[in-house]
Coordinates of C-alpha atoms in Angstrom, one line a residue:
M1 CA 45.8 -55.7 197.0
K2 CA 46.7 -54.2 193.9
K3 CA 48.5 -50.6 194.6
I4 CA 45.8 -48.2 192.2
A5 CA 47.4 -44.2 191.6
V6 CA 44.1 -42.2 190.3
I7 CA 45.2 -38.6 188.4
G8 CA 42.3 -36.3 188.7
A9 CA 40.6 -35.7 192.1
G10 CA 36.9 -35.0 190.3
S11 CA 33.6 -36.6 190.6
W12 CA 34.4 -40.0 188.7
G13 CA 38.1 -40.1 189.7
T14 CA 37.1 -38.8 193.5
A15 CA 34.6 -41.9 193.9
L16 CA 36.5 -44.7 191.7
A17 CA 39.2 -44.1 194.1
V18 CA 36.7 -44.4 197.7
M19 CA 35.4 -47.1 195.8
L20 CA 38.2 -49.5 195.4
E21 CA 39.6 -48.0 198.8
Q22 CA 37.2 -49.6 200.0
Y23 CA 37.3 -52.5 198.9
G24 CA 41.2 -52.8 199.7
H25 CA 43.5 -52.2 197.4
D26 CA 46.1 -49.3 198.5
V27 CA 45.1 -46.8 196.4
T28 CA 46.7 -42.6 196.3
L29 CA 44.7 -40.0 194.8
W30 CA 46.2 -36.7 192.4
A31 CA 44.8 -33.5 192.3
R32 CA 46.4 -31.0 190.9
D33 CA 45.5 -28.1 193.6
Q34 CA 46.7 -28.4 197.0
K35 CA 44.9 -25.9 199.0
A36 CA 41.7 -28.9 197.5
V37 CA 44.3 -31.3 198.9
E38 CA 45.1 -29.8 202.1
E39 CA 40.8 -29.6 202.8
M40 CA 40.0 -33.2 201.9
K41 CA 42.8 -35.0 204.3
K42 CA 41.5 -32.3 206.8
T43 CA 38.0 -33.4 206.4
R44 CA 38.1 -36.9 204.4
E45 CA 35.5 -34.9 202.0
N46 CA 36.0 -33.9 198.5
K47 CA 33.1 -31.3 199.4
Q48 CA 33.7 -29.2 195.8
Y49 CA 33.4 -32.4 193.2
L50 CA 31.6 -36.2 195.7
P51 CA 30.3 -33.4 199.0
G52 CA 28.6 -36.8 201.4
V53 CA 31.1 -39.6 200.5
L54 CA 33.2 -40.6 203.0
L55 CA 36.8 -40.8 201.8
G56 CA 38.4 -43.8 203.1
E57 CA 41.0 -42.7 206.4
K58 CA 43.5 -45.1 204.1
L59 CA 43.4 -43.6 200.8
Q60 CA 46.4 -41.1 200.3
I61 CA 46.1 -37.9 198.8
T62 CA 49.2 -36.0 197.3
T63 CA 49.5 -33.5 194.6
D64 CA 52.9 -35.0 193.6
Q65 CA 53.9 -36.5 190.7
K66 CA 55.9 -39.1 190.6
E67 CA 54.5 -40.6 194.9
A68 CA 51.1 -40.8 192.9
V69 CA 51.6 -43.0 190.8
E70 CA 55.8 -44.7 191.4
E71 CA 55.5 -49.0 191.9
K72 CA 52.0 -48.3 191.1
E73 CA 50.8 -51.6 188.9
I74 CA 47.6 -50.0 188.1
V75 CA 47.1 -45.8 187.4
I76 CA 43.3 -45.0 186.5
S77 CA 43.2 -41.4 183.9
A78 CA 39.9 -39.7 185.2
V79 CA 41.1 -36.1 184.1
P80 CA 38.9 -34.6 181.2
S81 CA 39.5 -35.9 177.4
R82 CA 41.1 -32.1 176.8
A83 CA 43.4 -32.6 179.3
V84 CA 44.6 -36.5 178.8
R85 CA 47.7 -35.1 176.2
E86 CA 48.7 -32.4 178.9
T87 CA 48.8 -35.4 182.2
M88 CA 50.4 -38.3 181.0
I89 CA 53.1 -35.8 179.0
N90 CA 54.2 -35.0 182.4
F91 CA 53.7 -37.7 184.7
S92 CA 55.4 -40.2 182.0
P93 CA 59.4 -40.2 183.5
F94 CA 56.7 -41.1 186.9
F95 CA 55.2 -45.0 185.1
E96 CA 56.5 -48.5 185.9
Q97 CA 57.5 -50.8 183.4
G98 CA 54.9 -52.3 182.0
V99 CA 52.4 -50.1 183.8
I100 CA 48.1 -51.1 182.7
I101 CA 46.1 -47.1 182.3
V102 CA 42.5 -47.1 182.5
N103 CA 41.3 -44.4 180.7
A104 CA 38.0 -43.6 182.6
A105 CA 37.9 -40.0 180.3
K106 CA 34.9 -40.3 178.2
G107 CA 35.7 -38.1 174.8
L108 CA 38.2 -37.3 172.0
E109 CA 40.6 -34.8 170.9
Q110 CA 39.3 -31.8 170.2
E111 CA 42.4 -30.7 168.2
S112 CA 43.6 -34.6 166.4
L113 CA 40.3 -36.8 166.9
L114 CA 42.4 -39.4 168.1
R115 CA 39.8 -41.4 170.8
L116 CA 41.4 -40.7 174.1
S117 CA 43.2 -44.3 173.9
E118 CA 45.5 -43.5 171.0
V119 CA 46.0 -40.6 172.7
I120 CA 47.5 -41.9 176.1
K121 CA 49.8 -44.5 173.3
Q122 CA 51.4 -41.9 171.8
C123 CA 52.8 -40.4 175.1
V124 CA 53.2 -43.1 177.1
Y125 CA 54.8 -46.0 174.5
H126 CA 55.3 -47.7 177.2
C127 CA 51.9 -48.6 179.0
H128 CA 49.1 -51.3 178.6
V129 CA 45.6 -49.1 178.0
C130 CA 42.3 -50.4 179.6
V131 CA 39.1 -47.9 178.9
L132 CA 36.2 -48.2 181.4
S133 CA 32.7 -47.2 180.7
G134 CA 28.9 -47.7 181.0
P135 CA 26.2 -45.7 182.8
S136 CA 28.3 -44.6 186.1
H137 CA 27.4 -42.1 187.8
A138 CA 29.9 -40.6 190.3
E139 CA 27.5 -39.6 192.5
E140 CA 26.1 -43.2 192.4
V141 CA 29.4 -45.2 192.7
G142 CA 30.5 -42.7 195.3
R143 CA 28.1 -44.1 197.6
Y144 CA 27.9 -48.4 195.9
I145 CA 24.7 -47.8 194.7
P146 CA 24.9 -51.1 192.6
T147 CA 26.0 -49.7 188.9
A148 CA 28.1 -52.3 185.3
C149 CA 30.2 -51.0 183.5
V150 CA 32.6 -52.1 180.3
I151 CA 36.6 -53.0 180.1
A152 CA 37.6 -52.8 177.4
S153 CA 40.9 -53.6 176.0
E154 CA 42.8 -55.4 173.3
E155 CA 45.3 -57.7 175.3
E156 CA 41.4 -59.8 177.6
D157 CA 44.1 -60.9 179.5
I158 CA 44.8 -57.5 180.7
A159 CA 41.4 -56.7 180.9
K160 CA 40.2 -59.8 182.7
M161 CA 42.4 -58.2 184.9
I162 CA 40.9 -55.0 186.3
Q163 CA 37.8 -57.0 186.2
K164 CA 39.0 -59.3 188.4
E165 CA 40.8 -57.2 190.6
F166 CA 37.4 -53.7 190.6
M167 CA 34.9 -55.8 190.3
N168 CA 32.2 -55.9 194.0
P169 CA 29.5 -56.3 194.8
N170 CA 28.4 -53.6 194.0
F171 CA 30.2 -52.8 191.1
R172 CA 30.5 -54.9 188.0
L173 CA 32.2 -55.4 184.8
Y174 CA 31.7 -56.9 181.6
T175 CA 35.6 -57.6 179.2
N176 CA 35.2 -56.1 175.3
S177 CA 37.7 -56.6 173.0
D178 CA 36.4 -53.6 170.9
V179 CA 37.9 -50.7 172.4
I180 CA 37.1 -48.7 169.2
G181 CA 33.3 -48.9 169.9
V182 CA 33.6 -49.2 174.3
E183 CA 35.3 -45.2 172.8
I184 CA 33.5 -44.3 170.3
G185 CA 30.1 -44.6 172.0
A186 CA 31.2 -42.8 175.4
A187 CA 32.4 -40.1 172.9
L188 CA 28.9 -40.0 170.9
K189 CA 26.1 -40.4 173.8
N190 CA 27.3 -36.8 175.7
I191 CA 26.0 -35.4 171.8
M192 CA 22.8 -37.3 171.8
A193 CA 22.1 -36.0 175.8
L194 CA 22.9 -32.4 175.1
A195 CA 19.8 -32.4 172.4
A196 CA 17.5 -34.8 175.9
G197 CA 18.3 -32.2 177.6
M198 CA 17.5 -29.6 174.6
S199 CA 14.4 -31.2 174.1
D200 CA 12.8 -30.8 177.5
G201 CA 13.5 -26.9 177.6
L202 CA 11.7 -26.6 174.7
G203 CA 8.8 -28.2 176.6
F204 CA 8.8 -31.2 174.8
G205 CA 7.6 -34.8 176.0
D206 CA 8.5 -38.5 176.5
N207 CA 7.9 -39.2 173.6
T208 CA 10.1 -36.7 171.4
K209 CA 12.8 -37.9 174.3
A210 CA 12.1 -41.5 173.0
A211 CA 12.9 -41.0 169.6
L212 CA 15.1 -38.6 169.8
M213 CA 16.8 -41.4 172.0
T214 CA 16.5 -44.5 169.5
R215 CA 17.5 -42.4 166.1
G216 CA 20.0 -41.4 168.3
I217 CA 21.6 -44.6 169.1
A218 CA 20.8 -45.9 165.3
E219 CA 23.6 -42.9 163.6
M220 CA 25.9 -43.9 166.6
T221 CA 26.1 -47.4 165.7
R222 CA 26.5 -46.3 162.0
L223 CA 29.6 -43.9 162.5
G224 CA 30.8 -46.3 165.1
I225 CA 31.0 -49.2 162.4
A226 CA 32.3 -47.5 160.0
M227 CA 35.4 -46.1 162.5
G228 CA 36.0 -50.0 163.3
G229 CA 34.0 -50.7 166.2
K230 CA 31.7 -53.4 166.8
A231 CA 27.9 -52.8 166.2
E232 CA 26.7 -55.3 168.7
T233 CA 29.1 -53.3 171.1
F234 CA 26.2 -50.1 170.9
A235 CA 23.3 -52.5 171.8
G236 CA 25.6 -52.9 175.0
L237 CA 26.4 -51.0 178.1
S238 CA 29.0 -48.7 176.4
G239 CA 26.1 -47.4 174.1
I240 CA 23.1 -47.8 174.1
G241 CA 23.4 -48.5 178.2
D242 CA 25.4 -45.3 178.8
L243 CA 22.6 -43.1 176.5
I244 CA 19.7 -44.0 178.7
V245 CA 21.0 -42.5 181.9
T246 CA 22.5 -39.8 180.0
C247 CA 19.6 -38.7 178.8
T248 CA 17.5 -39.1 182.1
S249 CA 19.0 -37.9 184.4
M250 CA 20.3 -34.4 186.1
H251 CA 23.2 -35.9 187.3
S252 CA 24.5 -35.6 183.5
R253 CA 26.2 -32.5 182.4
N254 CA 25.4 -32.6 179.4
R255 CA 21.0 -32.8 179.7
R256 CA 21.3 -30.1 181.8
A257 CA 23.1 -27.6 179.9
G258 CA 21.0 -28.9 176.8
I259 CA 17.5 -27.8 179.2
L260 CA 19.5 -24.9 179.8
L261 CA 19.9 -24.1 176.5
G262 CA 16.2 -25.2 175.4
E263 CA 15.0 -22.2 177.0
G264 CA 17.1 -19.9 176.3
K265 CA 20.1 -19.6 177.8
S266 CA 23.3 -18.8 176.1
L267 CA 26.2 -21.0 175.1
T268 CA 28.3 -19.1 177.8

């Protein structure tokens, strides 16, 4: 059993917290909204972001930053990409020396175009950083629907430890040392999902979407290699796997946004 903090009580953070608590870990979920925390404590459900999923009785929920991460061996960062830097700076005084931070967000920092693991390292000097990625809708993980993901780290022993602690009969993890490829695949597939949604919104068919996805993974791979990633990473769960699930599922917010744009709605 590990002491784990999950920073961010959106759908993905909540799903991970529920899963890890269910399989025996001591888990604390941090949310910034006190009203939302009180509601989750009362109803044992995150009705705003993950309705219908029961929050285990042992899952602790708080808005207190120090309480959330103090003495925690593993911290999962599940805040949106735009909030990673500010969140890490705010929490950094409370992290344990040598803490393992698992980034579960997907994207790049808009202003700097840095990968999120790079942002975390800039803000928390004394940490080990891993990246959790792959085809993983929170709505399914929270309901224990079988899922496979990647845990990427430049430190093999850290990746294997997270793999061992997080993996269970319904959640399989594969380790990968190509942090660049995993993060770039996770960020770029969202762009292709917007395009796939636009294709659907315009009334195009399966042929169109298949062509778009196939050429999309080729472009993603070329850019990823140019940035220092490995081609084989894009053929795996964090590349083609995440691309498939994001371009084809109505759980995907990017695809849903693309559909509305294709139907003629404004970006606003």
